[in-house]
């Protein structure tokens, strides 16, 4: 089965005489390629968001809608109008009957009950958002570990290629350390040790300041 020769093969066979006659291959626009790649990533993220929303229950969906409405200016405006109207109804001499006179016991009860329910809705939504945040954190950790493993593998491959072609590589302790696989448990232990050392230094400084202040107070009392 015969295949069509490429442009480079035709130019080579003609000794360069057909170089100006043959059309150049189309050049792919780098901006379009980057745009297509980012668009693919955006669609992937949108798909993950839709899957997360589809997995929530009806109660969580209602709680999310209520919490979203509570964070709007419409919620504040409605409550301002209702509270103002109720107080005016029960304090204005225009109306002969006041169903809830001062100190507005029924209004206080209503506000307390509303606060309980709104707090519950907000906590439900907060729990759902916390779960989503944990899932995204786990995803970021997995991607970071995968990138680190890929980089370590590429360093080893580059070192092997350099050794095969005879390229000289200066002895570098940092490069040797980068070739080793990163152990997340060791990094976590280092972070915990650094945090514990910082807390210890903070406590020591606080103790020194307290002792200095106590000595200063003692000297002041002695002078008096």
Coordinates of C-alpha atoms in Angstrom, one line a residue:
X1 CA 0.0 0.0 0.0
X2 CA 1.5 3.3 -1.1
X3 CA 1.3 6.5 1.0
X4 CA 1.6 10.1 -0.2
X5 CA 5.0 11.5 0.4
X6 CA 5.3 14.4 2.8
X7 CA 6.5 18.0 1.9
X8 CA 9.9 17.4 3.4
X9 CA 10.4 14.2 1.4
X10 CA 9.4 15.8 -1.9
X11 CA 11.8 18.7 -1.3
X12 CA 14.6 16.3 -0.4
X13 CA 14.0 14.2 -3.5
X14 CA 14.0 17.3 -5.8
X15 CA 17.2 18.6 -4.3
X16 CA 15.4 21.7 -3.0
X17 CA 14.0 22.8 -6.3
X18 CA 10.3 22.4 -5.2
X19 CA 10.8 24.2 -1.9
X20 CA 9.1 27.4 -3.1
X21 CA 6.3 25.6 -5.1
X22 CA 5.0 23.3 -2.4
X23 CA 2.5 24.9 0.1
X24 CA 3.6 25.2 3.7
X25 CA 1.7 23.0 6.2
X26 CA -0.9 24.9 8.2
X27 CA 0.4 26.4 11.4
X28 CA -1.7 25.6 14.5
X29 CA -2.7 28.7 16.4
X30 CA -1.3 28.4 19.9
X31 CA -3.9 30.7 21.4
X32 CA -6.7 28.5 20.0
X33 CA -5.1 25.4 21.4
X34 CA -4.8 27.0 24.9
X35 CA -8.4 28.2 24.6
X36 CA -9.6 24.7 23.7
X37 CA -7.6 23.3 26.7
X38 CA -9.0 25.8 29.2
X39 CA -12.5 25.3 27.8
X40 CA -12.1 21.6 28.4
X41 CA -11.0 22.2 32.0
X42 CA -13.9 24.6 32.6
X43 CA -16.4 22.0 31.3
X44 CA -14.8 19.4 33.6
X45 CA -15.2 21.6 36.6
X46 CA -18.8 22.4 35.6
X47 CA -19.5 18.7 35.4
X48 CA -18.1 18.1 38.8
X49 CA -20.2 21.0 40.2
X50 CA -23.3 19.6 38.6
X51 CA -22.6 16.1 40.0
X52 CA -22.1 17.6 43.5
X53 CA -25.4 19.5 43.2
X54 CA -27.3 16.4 41.9
X55 CA -26.1 14.3 44.9
X56 CA -27.6 16.5 47.6
X57 CA -31.0 15.7 49.1
X58 CA -34.2 17.7 48.9
X59 CA -33.8 19.0 52.4
X60 CA -30.2 20.2 51.7
X61 CA -31.5 21.9 48.5
X62 CA -34.2 23.7 50.4
X63 CA -31.7 24.7 53.1
X64 CA -29.4 26.1 50.4
X65 CA -32.2 28.1 48.9
X66 CA -33.2 29.5 52.2
X67 CA -29.7 30.4 53.2
X68 CA -29.1 32.1 49.9
X69 CA -32.3 34.2 50.3
X70 CA -31.2 35.1 53.9
X71 CA -28.0 36.6 52.4
X72 CA -29.9 38.9 50.1
X73 CA -31.0 42.5 50.5
X74 CA -34.6 41.4 49.8
X75 CA -34.5 39.4 53.1
X76 CA -33.4 42.5 55.0
X77 CA -36.0 44.8 53.3
X78 CA -38.9 42.4 54.0
X79 CA -38.0 42.1 57.7
X80 CA -37.5 45.9 58.0
X81 CA -41.0 46.5 56.5
X82 CA -42.7 43.8 58.6
X83 CA -41.1 44.8 61.9
X84 CA -41.7 48.5 61.3
X85 CA -45.3 47.8 60.3
X86 CA -46.0 45.6 63.3
X87 CA -44.5 48.1 65.7
X88 CA -46.4 51.0 64.1
X89 CA -49.6 48.9 64.3
X90 CA -49.2 48.3 68.1
X91 CA -47.9 51.8 69.1
X92 CA -49.8 54.2 66.9
X93 CA -52.9 55.9 68.4
X94 CA -54.6 55.7 65.0
X95 CA -55.5 52.1 65.7
X96 CA -57.9 51.4 68.6
X97 CA -56.9 47.8 69.0
X98 CA -53.2 46.8 69.6
X99 CA -52.9 43.0 69.3
X100 CA -49.3 43.0 70.6
X101 CA -48.6 46.0 72.7
X102 CA -45.2 46.9 74.1
X103 CA -43.0 45.0 74.9
X104 CA -44.1 43.1 71.8
X105 CA -44.2 39.6 73.2
X106 CA -45.6 38.0 70.1
X107 CA -43.0 39.7 67.9
X108 CA -40.2 38.6 70.2
X109 CA -41.5 35.0 70.1
X110 CA -41.7 35.1 66.3
X111 CA -38.2 36.4 65.9
X112 CA -36.8 33.8 68.3
X113 CA -38.5 30.9 66.4
X114 CA -37.3 32.3 63.1
X115 CA -33.8 32.6 64.4
X116 CA -33.8 28.9 65.4
X117 CA -35.0 27.7 62.0
X118 CA -32.7 30.0 60.0
X119 CA -29.7 28.9 62.1
X120 CA -30.6 25.3 61.4
X121 CA -30.8 26.0 57.6
X122 CA -27.5 27.8 57.7
X123 CA -25.8 25.0 59.6
X124 CA -27.1 22.4 57.0
X125 CA -25.7 24.4 54.2
X126 CA -22.4 25.0 56.0
X127 CA -22.1 21.2 56.6
X128 CA -22.6 20.6 52.9
X129 CA -20.1 23.2 51.9
X130 CA -17.6 21.8 54.4
X131 CA -18.0 18.3 52.8
X132 CA -17.4 19.9 49.3
X133 CA -14.3 21.7 50.6
X134 CA -12.9 18.5 52.0
X135 CA -13.5 16.7 48.7
X136 CA -11.7 19.5 46.8
X137 CA -8.8 19.5 49.2
X138 CA -8.4 15.7 48.8
X139 CA -8.6 16.2 45.0
X140 CA -5.9 18.9 45.1
X141 CA -3.7 16.7 47.3
X142 CA -4.0 13.8 44.9
X143 CA -3.2 16.0 41.9
X144 CA -0.2 17.5 43.7
X145 CA 1.2 14.1 44.7
X146 CA 0.7 12.9 41.1
X147 CA 2.6 16.0 39.7
X148 CA 5.4 15.4 42.2
X149 CA 5.7 11.7 41.1
X150 CA 5.7 12.7 37.5
X151 CA 8.4 15.4 38.1
X152 CA 10.5 12.8 40.0
X153 CA 10.2 10.3 37.2
X154 CA 11.2 13.0 34.6
X155 CA 14.3 13.9 36.6
X156 CA 15.4 10.3 36.6
X157 CA 14.7 9.9 32.9
X158 CA 16.7 13.1 32.1
X159 CA 19.5 11.9 34.3
X160 CA 19.5 8.6 32.4
X161 CA 19.5 10.4 29.0
X162 CA 22.3 12.6 30.1
X163 CA 24.4 9.6 31.2
X164 CA 23.7 7.9 27.9
X165 CA 24.7 10.8 25.7
X166 CA 27.8 11.5 27.9
X167 CA 26.7 14.9 29.3
X168 CA 28.5 15.8 32.5
X169 CA 26.3 16.7 35.4
X170 CA 27.8 18.6 38.4
X171 CA 27.3 17.0 41.8
X172 CA 24.3 18.7 43.3
X173 CA 22.8 17.7 46.6
X174 CA 19.5 19.4 45.9
X175 CA 19.2 17.5 42.6
X176 CA 19.8 14.2 44.4
X177 CA 17.2 15.1 46.9
X178 CA 14.7 16.0 44.2
X179 CA 15.1 12.6 42.6
X180 CA 13.8 10.9 45.8
X181 CA 10.1 10.4 46.1
X182 CA 8.4 12.9 48.5
X183 CA 6.8 11.3 51.5
X184 CA 3.8 13.3 52.7
X185 CA 4.0 11.9 56.2
X186 CA 7.5 13.3 56.7
X187 CA 6.3 16.7 55.5
X188 CA 3.4 16.6 57.9
X189 CA 5.8 15.7 60.7
X190 CA 8.0 18.6 59.8
X191 CA 5.1 21.0 59.8
X192 CA 3.9 19.8 63.2
X193 CA 7.4 20.2 64.7
X194 CA 7.7 23.7 63.3
X195 CA 4.2 24.6 64.7
X196 CA 5.1 23.1 68.1
X197 CA 8.4 25.0 68.2
X198 CA 6.6 28.3 67.3
X199 CA 4.0 27.7 70.0
X200 CA 6.8 27.0 72.5
X201 CA 8.6 30.2 71.6
X202 CA 5.4 32.2 71.9
X203 CA 4.7 30.8 75.4
X204 CA 8.3 31.5 76.4
X205 CA 8.0 35.1 75.3
X206 CA 4.7 35.5 77.1
X207 CA 6.3 34.1 80.3
X208 CA 9.3 36.4 80.0
X209 CA 7.0 39.4 79.5
X210 CA 4.8 38.4 82.5
X211 CA 7.9 38.0 84.7
X212 CA 9.3 41.4 83.6
X213 CA 6.0 43.0 84.3
X214 CA 5.8 41.4 87.7
X215 CA 9.3 42.6 88.6
X216 CA 8.4 46.1 87.4
X217 CA 5.3 46.1 89.6
X218 CA 7.3 44.9 92.6
X219 CA 9.9 47.6 92.1
X220 CA 7.2 50.2 91.9
X221 CA 5.6 49.0 95.1
X222 CA 9.0 48.9 96.9
X223 CA 9.8 52.5 95.9
X224 CA 6.4 53.6 97.2

